[in-house]
Amino acid sequence: TGAQRIAQLSRATRADFDADAKVMRLYDKKGRRKKPREHDVPLIEEAVLAMREMGDGPYLFTLTHGATPAGISGMGDALDAANEAMGKAEELPGGRFTARDLRRTVETRLSAEGVSLEDRSHLQSHGLSGVQNRHYDKYKRINEARAALEKLRLLLDPPGKVLPFPKRRSEA
């Protein structure tokens, strides 16, 4: 998805997914908004398949086959194995790998691939609350975001194996 915010992903339900367009609608509450801003995120084929693998419950981003949304604590638990492996490989200079690191890495890698600041900003829902975006430019940049996600996907070539997250003790 381009490393969307976990809080936004956790609110996404089946009603927020347009299967024909392969676009997921998120709601950005960040900042001083009285009403969340709609943020449409295209999904590449691998993301659609991964979403379907998560289950058929009402929530799209889940660790419980759709019964409940995945939250930041569940993702932290899921990253424990990655942190352990990265620690053993000495890839963690003074810290833990977090979801924020994932967002930063995606932003940096897309920048290195020539994806414009504007397209990266739209993809990750950064700084889109100015006068121009709020009142004049209503273009959602879906094609540009999808192209950026395809570039990101190619950086993972050969593609890594998608591993299921372990169930949390309270969900088992």
mmCIF file of the C-alpha atoms, coordinates in Angstrom:
data_MODEL
# 
_entry.id   MODEL 
# 
loop_
_atom_site.group_PDB 
_atom_site.id 
_atom_site.type_symbol 
_atom_site.label_atom_id 
_atom_site.label_alt_id 
_atom_site.label_comp_id 
_atom_site.label_asym_id 
_atom_site.label_entity_id 
_atom_site.label_seq_id 
_atom_site.pdbx_PDB_ins_code 
_atom_site.Cartn_x 
_atom_site.Cartn_y 
_atom_site.Cartn_z 
_atom_site.occupancy 
_atom_site.B_iso_or_equiv 
_atom_site.pdbx_formal_charge 
_atom_site.auth_seq_id 
_atom_site.auth_comp_id 
_atom_site.auth_asym_id 
_atom_site.auth_atom_id 
_atom_site.pdbx_PDB_model_num 
ATOM 1   C CA . THR A 1 1   ? 0.000   0.000   0.000   1.00 0.00 ? 1   THR A CA 1 
ATOM 2   C CA . GLY A 1 2   ? 2.988   2.330   0.125   1.00 0.00 ? 2   GLY A CA 1 
ATOM 3   C CA . ALA A 1 3   ? 3.270   2.105   3.918   1.00 0.00 ? 3   ALA A CA 1 
ATOM 4   C CA . GLN A 1 4   ? 0.027   3.794   4.882   1.00 0.00 ? 4   GLN A CA 1 
ATOM 5   C CA . ARG A 1 5   ? -0.506  4.727   8.529   1.00 0.00 ? 5   ARG A CA 1 
ATOM 6   C CA . ILE A 1 6   ? -1.591  1.723   10.599  1.00 0.00 ? 6   ILE A CA 1 
ATOM 7   C CA . ALA A 1 7   ? -4.335  3.733   12.308  1.00 0.00 ? 7   ALA A CA 1 
ATOM 8   C CA . GLN A 1 8   ? -5.873  4.494   8.901   1.00 0.00 ? 8   GLN A CA 1 
ATOM 9   C CA . LEU A 1 9   ? -5.510  0.931   7.635   1.00 0.00 ? 9   LEU A CA 1 
ATOM 10  C CA . SER A 1 10  ? -7.097  -0.437  10.796  1.00 0.00 ? 10  SER A CA 1 
ATOM 11  C CA . ARG A 1 11  ? -10.313 1.498   10.100  1.00 0.00 ? 11  ARG A CA 1 
ATOM 12  C CA . ALA A 1 12  ? -10.661 0.179   6.519   1.00 0.00 ? 12  ALA A CA 1 
ATOM 13  C CA . THR A 1 13  ? -13.597 -2.158  5.932   1.00 0.00 ? 13  THR A CA 1 
ATOM 14  C CA . ARG A 1 14  ? -14.911 -4.096  2.941   1.00 0.00 ? 14  ARG A CA 1 
ATOM 15  C CA . ALA A 1 15  ? -17.133 -1.101  2.157   1.00 0.00 ? 15  ALA A CA 1 
ATOM 16  C CA . ASP A 1 16  ? -13.947 0.980   1.658   1.00 0.00 ? 16  ASP A CA 1 
ATOM 17  C CA . PHE A 1 17  ? -12.620 -1.265  -1.120  1.00 0.00 ? 17  PHE A CA 1 
ATOM 18  C CA . ASP A 1 18  ? -13.614 -0.790  -4.760  1.00 0.00 ? 18  ASP A CA 1 
ATOM 19  C CA . ALA A 1 19  ? -12.816 -4.191  -6.290  1.00 0.00 ? 19  ALA A CA 1 
ATOM 20  C CA . ASP A 1 20  ? -13.328 -2.987  -9.874  1.00 0.00 ? 20  ASP A CA 1 
ATOM 21  C CA . ALA A 1 21  ? -10.919 -0.058  -9.582  1.00 0.00 ? 21  ALA A CA 1 
ATOM 22  C CA . LYS A 1 22  ? -8.688  -1.879  -7.034  1.00 0.00 ? 22  LYS A CA 1 
ATOM 23  C CA . VAL A 1 23  ? -8.729  1.200   -4.820  1.00 0.00 ? 23  VAL A CA 1 
ATOM 24  C CA . MET A 1 24  ? -9.020  1.322   -1.039  1.00 0.00 ? 24  MET A CA 1 
ATOM 25  C CA . ARG A 1 25  ? -10.462 4.429   0.600   1.00 0.00 ? 25  ARG A CA 1 
ATOM 26  C CA . LEU A 1 26  ? -8.828  5.453   3.853   1.00 0.00 ? 26  LEU A CA 1 
ATOM 27  C CA . TYR A 1 27  ? -9.823  8.307   6.129   1.00 0.00 ? 27  TYR A CA 1 
ATOM 28  C CA . ASP A 1 28  ? -7.098  10.657  7.300   1.00 0.00 ? 28  ASP A CA 1 
ATOM 29  C CA . LYS A 1 29  ? -7.921  12.190  10.696  1.00 0.00 ? 29  LYS A CA 1 
ATOM 30  C CA . LYS A 1 30  ? -4.416  13.580  11.218  1.00 0.00 ? 30  LYS A CA 1 
ATOM 31  C CA . GLY A 1 31  ? -4.084  17.274  11.989  1.00 0.00 ? 31  GLY A CA 1 
ATOM 32  C CA . ARG A 1 32  ? -6.804  19.702  13.020  1.00 0.00 ? 32  ARG A CA 1 
ATOM 33  C CA . ARG A 1 33  ? -9.512  18.347  10.785  1.00 0.00 ? 33  ARG A CA 1 
ATOM 34  C CA . LYS A 1 34  ? -13.104 18.349  11.995  1.00 0.00 ? 34  LYS A CA 1 
ATOM 35  C CA . LYS A 1 35  ? -13.926 15.751  9.347   1.00 0.00 ? 35  LYS A CA 1 
ATOM 36  C CA . PRO A 1 36  ? -11.472 13.061  8.137   1.00 0.00 ? 36  PRO A CA 1 
ATOM 37  C CA . ARG A 1 37  ? -10.125 13.607  4.618   1.00 0.00 ? 37  ARG A CA 1 
ATOM 38  C CA . GLU A 1 38  ? -10.787 10.797  2.151   1.00 0.00 ? 38  GLU A CA 1 
ATOM 39  C CA . HIS A 1 39  ? -7.558  9.275   0.877   1.00 0.00 ? 39  HIS A CA 1 
ATOM 40  C CA . ASP A 1 40  ? -7.824  6.826   -2.034  1.00 0.00 ? 40  ASP A CA 1 
ATOM 41  C CA . VAL A 1 41  ? -4.990  4.313   -2.315  1.00 0.00 ? 41  VAL A CA 1 
ATOM 42  C CA . PRO A 1 42  ? -4.655  2.060   -5.361  1.00 0.00 ? 42  PRO A CA 1 
ATOM 43  C CA . LEU A 1 43  ? -3.705  -1.546  -4.727  1.00 0.00 ? 43  LEU A CA 1 
ATOM 44  C CA . ILE A 1 44  ? -1.459  -3.540  -7.014  1.00 0.00 ? 44  ILE A CA 1 
ATOM 45  C CA . GLU A 1 45  ? -2.397  -7.159  -7.680  1.00 0.00 ? 45  GLU A CA 1 
ATOM 46  C CA . GLU A 1 46  ? -0.132  -8.575  -4.957  1.00 0.00 ? 46  GLU A CA 1 
ATOM 47  C CA . ALA A 1 47  ? -1.739  -6.281  -2.370  1.00 0.00 ? 47  ALA A CA 1 
ATOM 48  C CA . VAL A 1 48  ? -5.241  -7.367  -3.413  1.00 0.00 ? 48  VAL A CA 1 
ATOM 49  C CA . LEU A 1 49  ? -4.212  -11.014 -3.085  1.00 0.00 ? 49  LEU A CA 1 
ATOM 50  C CA . ALA A 1 50  ? -2.637  -10.378 0.342   1.00 0.00 ? 50  ALA A CA 1 
ATOM 51  C CA . MET A 1 51  ? -5.786  -8.558  1.472   1.00 0.00 ? 51  MET A CA 1 
ATOM 52  C CA . ARG A 1 52  ? -7.905  -11.532 0.435   1.00 0.00 ? 52  ARG A CA 1 
ATOM 53  C CA . GLU A 1 53  ? -5.561  -13.885 2.313   1.00 0.00 ? 53  GLU A CA 1 
ATOM 54  C CA . MET A 1 54  ? -6.208  -11.924 5.511   1.00 0.00 ? 54  MET A CA 1 
ATOM 55  C CA . GLY A 1 55  ? -9.779  -13.216 5.564   1.00 0.00 ? 55  GLY A CA 1 
ATOM 56  C CA . ASP A 1 56  ? -13.312 -12.355 4.620   1.00 0.00 ? 56  ASP A CA 1 
ATOM 57  C CA . GLY A 1 57  ? -14.493 -10.503 7.714   1.00 0.00 ? 57  GLY A CA 1 
ATOM 58  C CA . PRO A 1 58  ? -15.485 -6.859  7.710   1.00 0.00 ? 58  PRO A CA 1 
ATOM 59  C CA . TYR A 1 59  ? -11.955 -5.473  8.273   1.00 0.00 ? 59  TYR A CA 1 
ATOM 60  C CA . LEU A 1 60  ? -9.401  -5.368  5.454   1.00 0.00 ? 60  LEU A CA 1 
ATOM 61  C CA . PHE A 1 61  ? -6.242  -4.976  7.547   1.00 0.00 ? 61  PHE A CA 1 
ATOM 62  C CA . THR A 1 62  ? -6.453  -7.683  10.172  1.00 0.00 ? 62  THR A CA 1 
ATOM 63  C CA . LEU A 1 63  ? -4.618  -10.343 12.125  1.00 0.00 ? 63  LEU A CA 1 
ATOM 64  C CA . THR A 1 64  ? -7.844  -12.217 12.948  1.00 0.00 ? 64  THR A CA 1 
ATOM 65  C CA . HIS A 1 65  ? -9.186  -13.120 9.490   1.00 0.00 ? 65  HIS A CA 1 
ATOM 66  C CA . GLY A 1 66  ? -11.237 -9.923  9.373   1.00 0.00 ? 66  GLY A CA 1 
ATOM 67  C CA . ALA A 1 67  ? -13.015 -10.261 12.710  1.00 0.00 ? 67  ALA A CA 1 
ATOM 68  C CA . THR A 1 68  ? -11.133 -7.319  14.245  1.00 0.00 ? 68  THR A CA 1 
ATOM 69  C CA . PRO A 1 69  ? -8.824  -4.683  12.784  1.00 0.00 ? 69  PRO A CA 1 
ATOM 70  C CA . ALA A 1 70  ? -5.059  -4.895  13.180  1.00 0.00 ? 70  ALA A CA 1 
ATOM 71  C CA . GLY A 1 71  ? -3.750  -2.165  15.433  1.00 0.00 ? 71  GLY A CA 1 
ATOM 72  C CA . ILE A 1 72  ? -0.380  -0.731  16.275  1.00 0.00 ? 72  ILE A CA 1 
ATOM 73  C CA . SER A 1 73  ? 0.224   -3.145  19.170  1.00 0.00 ? 73  SER A CA 1 
ATOM 74  C CA . GLY A 1 74  ? -0.522  -6.188  17.026  1.00 0.00 ? 74  GLY A CA 1 
ATOM 75  C CA . MET A 1 75  ? 1.840   -4.909  14.360  1.00 0.00 ? 75  MET A CA 1 
ATOM 76  C CA . GLY A 1 76  ? 4.515   -4.320  17.000  1.00 0.00 ? 76  GLY A CA 1 
ATOM 77  C CA . ASP A 1 77  ? 4.117   -7.910  18.157  1.00 0.00 ? 77  ASP A CA 1 
ATOM 78  C CA . ALA A 1 78  ? 4.327   -9.093  14.542  1.00 0.00 ? 78  ALA A CA 1 
ATOM 79  C CA . LEU A 1 79  ? 7.541   -7.114  14.031  1.00 0.00 ? 79  LEU A CA 1 
ATOM 80  C CA . ASP A 1 80  ? 9.227   -8.862  16.971  1.00 0.00 ? 80  ASP A CA 1 
ATOM 81  C CA . ALA A 1 81  ? 10.516  -11.682 14.747  1.00 0.00 ? 81  ALA A CA 1 
ATOM 82  C CA . ALA A 1 82  ? 11.824  -9.205  12.186  1.00 0.00 ? 82  ALA A CA 1 
ATOM 83  C CA . ASN A 1 83  ? 13.540  -7.216  14.927  1.00 0.00 ? 83  ASN A CA 1 
ATOM 84  C CA . GLU A 1 84  ? 15.121  -10.365 16.342  1.00 0.00 ? 84  GLU A CA 1 
ATOM 85  C CA . ALA A 1 85  ? 16.480  -11.381 12.931  1.00 0.00 ? 85  ALA A CA 1 
ATOM 86  C CA . MET A 1 86  ? 17.692  -7.851  12.165  1.00 0.00 ? 86  MET A CA 1 
ATOM 87  C CA . GLY A 1 87  ? 19.373  -7.662  15.573  1.00 0.00 ? 87  GLY A CA 1 
ATOM 88  C CA . LYS A 1 88  ? 21.247  -10.911 14.978  1.00 0.00 ? 88  LYS A CA 1 
ATOM 89  C CA . ALA A 1 89  ? 22.354  -9.618  11.565  1.00 0.00 ? 89  ALA A CA 1 
ATOM 90  C CA . GLU A 1 90  ? 23.474  -6.346  13.220  1.00 0.00 ? 90  GLU A CA 1 
ATOM 91  C CA . GLU A 1 91  ? 21.099  -4.340  11.041  1.00 0.00 ? 91  GLU A CA 1 
ATOM 92  C CA . LEU A 1 92  ? 19.609  -2.357  13.932  1.00 0.00 ? 92  LEU A CA 1 
ATOM 93  C CA . PRO A 1 93  ? 22.046  0.351   14.971  1.00 0.00 ? 93  PRO A CA 1 
ATOM 94  C CA . GLY A 1 94  ? 20.576  1.328   18.321  1.00 0.00 ? 94  GLY A CA 1 
ATOM 95  C CA . GLY A 1 95  ? 16.870  0.629   18.187  1.00 0.00 ? 95  GLY A CA 1 
ATOM 96  C CA . ARG A 1 96  ? 13.886  -1.326  16.972  1.00 0.00 ? 96  ARG A CA 1 
ATOM 97  C CA . PHE A 1 97  ? 12.416  -1.458  13.488  1.00 0.00 ? 97  PHE A CA 1 
ATOM 98  C CA . THR A 1 98  ? 8.943   0.111   13.581  1.00 0.00 ? 98  THR A CA 1 
ATOM 99  C CA . ALA A 1 99  ? 6.083   0.889   11.233  1.00 0.00 ? 99  ALA A CA 1 
ATOM 100 C CA . ARG A 1 100 ? 7.401   4.461   11.051  1.00 0.00 ? 100 ARG A CA 1 
ATOM 101 C CA . ASP A 1 101 ? 10.703  3.076   9.756   1.00 0.00 ? 101 ASP A CA 1 
ATOM 102 C CA . LEU A 1 102 ? 8.759   1.262   7.064   1.00 0.00 ? 102 LEU A CA 1 
ATOM 103 C CA . ARG A 1 103 ? 7.050   4.519   5.987   1.00 0.00 ? 103 ARG A CA 1 
ATOM 104 C CA . ARG A 1 104 ? 10.406  6.314   5.947   1.00 0.00 ? 104 ARG A CA 1 
ATOM 105 C CA . THR A 1 105 ? 12.057  3.517   3.955   1.00 0.00 ? 105 THR A CA 1 
ATOM 106 C CA . VAL A 1 106 ? 9.277   3.459   1.355   1.00 0.00 ? 106 VAL A CA 1 
ATOM 107 C CA . GLU A 1 107 ? 9.441   7.250   0.981   1.00 0.00 ? 107 GLU A CA 1 
ATOM 108 C CA . THR A 1 108 ? 13.238  7.167   0.629   1.00 0.00 ? 108 THR A CA 1 
ATOM 109 C CA . ARG A 1 109 ? 13.317  4.259   -1.821  1.00 0.00 ? 109 ARG A CA 1 
ATOM 110 C CA . LEU A 1 110 ? 10.609  5.807   -4.014  1.00 0.00 ? 110 LEU A CA 1 
ATOM 111 C CA . SER A 1 111 ? 12.538  9.075   -4.028  1.00 0.00 ? 111 SER A CA 1 
ATOM 112 C CA . ALA A 1 112 ? 15.651  7.197   -5.179  1.00 0.00 ? 112 ALA A CA 1 
ATOM 113 C CA . GLU A 1 113 ? 13.556  5.631   -7.964  1.00 0.00 ? 113 GLU A CA 1 
ATOM 114 C CA . GLY A 1 114 ? 12.611  9.073   -9.289  1.00 0.00 ? 114 GLY A CA 1 
ATOM 115 C CA . VAL A 1 115 ? 9.054   9.252   -7.929  1.00 0.00 ? 115 VAL A CA 1 
ATOM 116 C CA . SER A 1 116 ? 8.268   12.939  -7.478  1.00 0.00 ? 116 SER A CA 1 
ATOM 117 C CA . LEU A 1 117 ? 7.783   14.526  -4.068  1.00 0.00 ? 117 LEU A CA 1 
ATOM 118 C CA . GLU A 1 118 ? 4.204   15.366  -5.032  1.00 0.00 ? 118 GLU A CA 1 
ATOM 119 C CA . ASP A 1 119 ? 3.392   11.772  -5.972  1.00 0.00 ? 119 ASP A CA 1 
ATOM 120 C CA . ARG A 1 120 ? 5.038   10.401  -2.809  1.00 0.00 ? 120 ARG A CA 1 
ATOM 121 C CA . SER A 1 121 ? 3.127   12.940  -0.723  1.00 0.00 ? 121 SER A CA 1 
ATOM 122 C CA . HIS A 1 122 ? -0.176  11.916  -2.254  1.00 0.00 ? 122 HIS A CA 1 
ATOM 123 C CA . LEU A 1 123 ? 0.596   8.222   -1.821  1.00 0.00 ? 123 LEU A CA 1 
ATOM 124 C CA . GLN A 1 124 ? 1.404   8.567   1.887   1.00 0.00 ? 124 GLN A CA 1 
ATOM 125 C CA . SER A 1 125 ? -1.151  11.315  2.617   1.00 0.00 ? 125 SER A CA 1 
ATOM 126 C CA . HIS A 1 126 ? 1.446   13.949  3.547   1.00 0.00 ? 126 HIS A CA 1 
ATOM 127 C CA . GLY A 1 127 ? 0.844   17.677  3.457   1.00 0.00 ? 127 GLY A CA 1 
ATOM 128 C CA . LEU A 1 128 ? -2.322  17.599  1.388   1.00 0.00 ? 128 LEU A CA 1 
ATOM 129 C CA . SER A 1 129 ? -4.302  20.081  3.430   1.00 0.00 ? 129 SER A CA 1 
ATOM 130 C CA . GLY A 1 130 ? -3.189  23.344  1.826   1.00 0.00 ? 130 GLY A CA 1 
ATOM 131 C CA . VAL A 1 131 ? -5.476  25.739  -0.039  1.00 0.00 ? 131 VAL A CA 1 
ATOM 132 C CA . GLN A 1 132 ? -4.556  24.357  -3.457  1.00 0.00 ? 132 GLN A CA 1 
ATOM 133 C CA . ASN A 1 133 ? -5.341  20.743  -2.538  1.00 0.00 ? 133 ASN A CA 1 
ATOM 134 C CA . ARG A 1 134 ? -8.358  21.573  -0.410  1.00 0.00 ? 134 ARG A CA 1 
ATOM 135 C CA . HIS A 1 135 ? -10.136 23.849  -2.886  1.00 0.00 ? 135 HIS A CA 1 
ATOM 136 C CA . TYR A 1 136 ? -8.675  23.603  -6.376  1.00 0.00 ? 136 TYR A CA 1 
ATOM 137 C CA . ASP A 1 137 ? -6.749  20.446  -7.270  1.00 0.00 ? 137 ASP A CA 1 
ATOM 138 C CA . LYS A 1 138 ? -9.131  17.502  -6.857  1.00 0.00 ? 138 LYS A CA 1 
ATOM 139 C CA . TYR A 1 139 ? -7.080  15.101  -8.981  1.00 0.00 ? 139 TYR A CA 1 
ATOM 140 C CA . LYS A 1 140 ? -6.469  11.992  -6.837  1.00 0.00 ? 140 LYS A CA 1 
ATOM 141 C CA . ARG A 1 141 ? -3.258  10.840  -8.614  1.00 0.00 ? 141 ARG A CA 1 
ATOM 142 C CA . ILE A 1 142 ? -4.373  7.196   -8.643  1.00 0.00 ? 142 ILE A CA 1 
ATOM 143 C CA . ASN A 1 143 ? -2.401  6.345   -11.811 1.00 0.00 ? 143 ASN A CA 1 
ATOM 144 C CA . GLU A 1 144 ? 0.756   7.969   -10.434 1.00 0.00 ? 144 GLU A CA 1 
ATOM 145 C CA . ALA A 1 145 ? 0.373   6.231   -7.077  1.00 0.00 ? 145 ALA A CA 1 
ATOM 146 C CA . ARG A 1 146 ? -0.167  2.869   -8.774  1.00 0.00 ? 146 ARG A CA 1 
ATOM 147 C CA . ALA A 1 147 ? 2.975   3.442   -10.900 1.00 0.00 ? 147 ALA A CA 1 
ATOM 148 C CA . ALA A 1 148 ? 4.935   4.270   -7.717  1.00 0.00 ? 148 ALA A CA 1 
ATOM 149 C CA . LEU A 1 149 ? 3.660   1.092   -6.057  1.00 0.00 ? 149 LEU A CA 1 
ATOM 150 C CA . GLU A 1 150 ? 4.714   -0.950  -9.103  1.00 0.00 ? 150 GLU A CA 1 
ATOM 151 C CA . LYS A 1 151 ? 8.211   0.573   -8.842  1.00 0.00 ? 151 LYS A CA 1 
ATOM 152 C CA . LEU A 1 152 ? 8.273   -0.310  -5.163  1.00 0.00 ? 152 LEU A CA 1 
ATOM 153 C CA . ARG A 1 153 ? 7.200   -3.856  -5.966  1.00 0.00 ? 153 ARG A CA 1 
ATOM 154 C CA . LEU A 1 154 ? 10.043  -4.208  -8.480  1.00 0.00 ? 154 LEU A CA 1 
ATOM 155 C CA . LEU A 1 155 ? 12.510  -3.260  -5.736  1.00 0.00 ? 155 LEU A CA 1 
ATOM 156 C CA . LEU A 1 156 ? 11.431  -6.465  -4.007  1.00 0.00 ? 156 LEU A CA 1 
ATOM 157 C CA . ASP A 1 157 ? 12.315  -8.597  -7.022  1.00 0.00 ? 157 ASP A CA 1 
ATOM 158 C CA . PRO A 1 158 ? 12.647  -11.441 -6.572  1.00 0.00 ? 158 PRO A CA 1 
ATOM 159 C CA . PRO A 1 159 ? 9.543   -10.955 -4.486  1.00 0.00 ? 159 PRO A CA 1 
ATOM 160 C CA . GLY A 1 160 ? 9.801   -11.976 -0.876  1.00 0.00 ? 160 GLY A CA 1 
ATOM 161 C CA . LYS A 1 161 ? 7.578   -14.593 0.606   1.00 0.00 ? 161 LYS A CA 1 
ATOM 162 C CA . VAL A 1 162 ? 4.554   -13.251 2.447   1.00 0.00 ? 162 VAL A CA 1 
ATOM 163 C CA . LEU A 1 163 ? 4.443   -14.842 5.879   1.00 0.00 ? 163 LEU A CA 1 
ATOM 164 C CA . PRO A 1 164 ? 1.333   -14.977 8.025   1.00 0.00 ? 164 PRO A CA 1 
ATOM 165 C CA . PHE A 1 165 ? 1.463   -13.015 11.265  1.00 0.00 ? 165 PHE A CA 1 
ATOM 166 C CA . PRO A 1 166 ? 1.288   -15.241 14.329  1.00 0.00 ? 166 PRO A CA 1 
ATOM 167 C CA . LYS A 1 167 ? -1.933  -15.029 16.311  1.00 0.00 ? 167 LYS A CA 1 
ATOM 168 C CA . ARG A 1 168 ? -1.751  -12.996 19.462  1.00 0.00 ? 168 ARG A CA 1 
ATOM 169 C CA . ARG A 1 169 ? -2.354  -14.943 22.639  1.00 0.00 ? 169 ARG A CA 1 
ATOM 170 C CA . SER A 1 170 ? -5.638  -13.133 23.309  1.00 0.00 ? 170 SER A CA 1 
ATOM 171 C CA . GLU A 1 171 ? -6.867  -13.957 19.789  1.00 0.00 ? 171 GLU A CA 1 
ATOM 172 C CA . ALA A 1 172 ? -5.897  -17.645 19.634  1.00 0.00 ? 172 ALA A CA 1 
# 
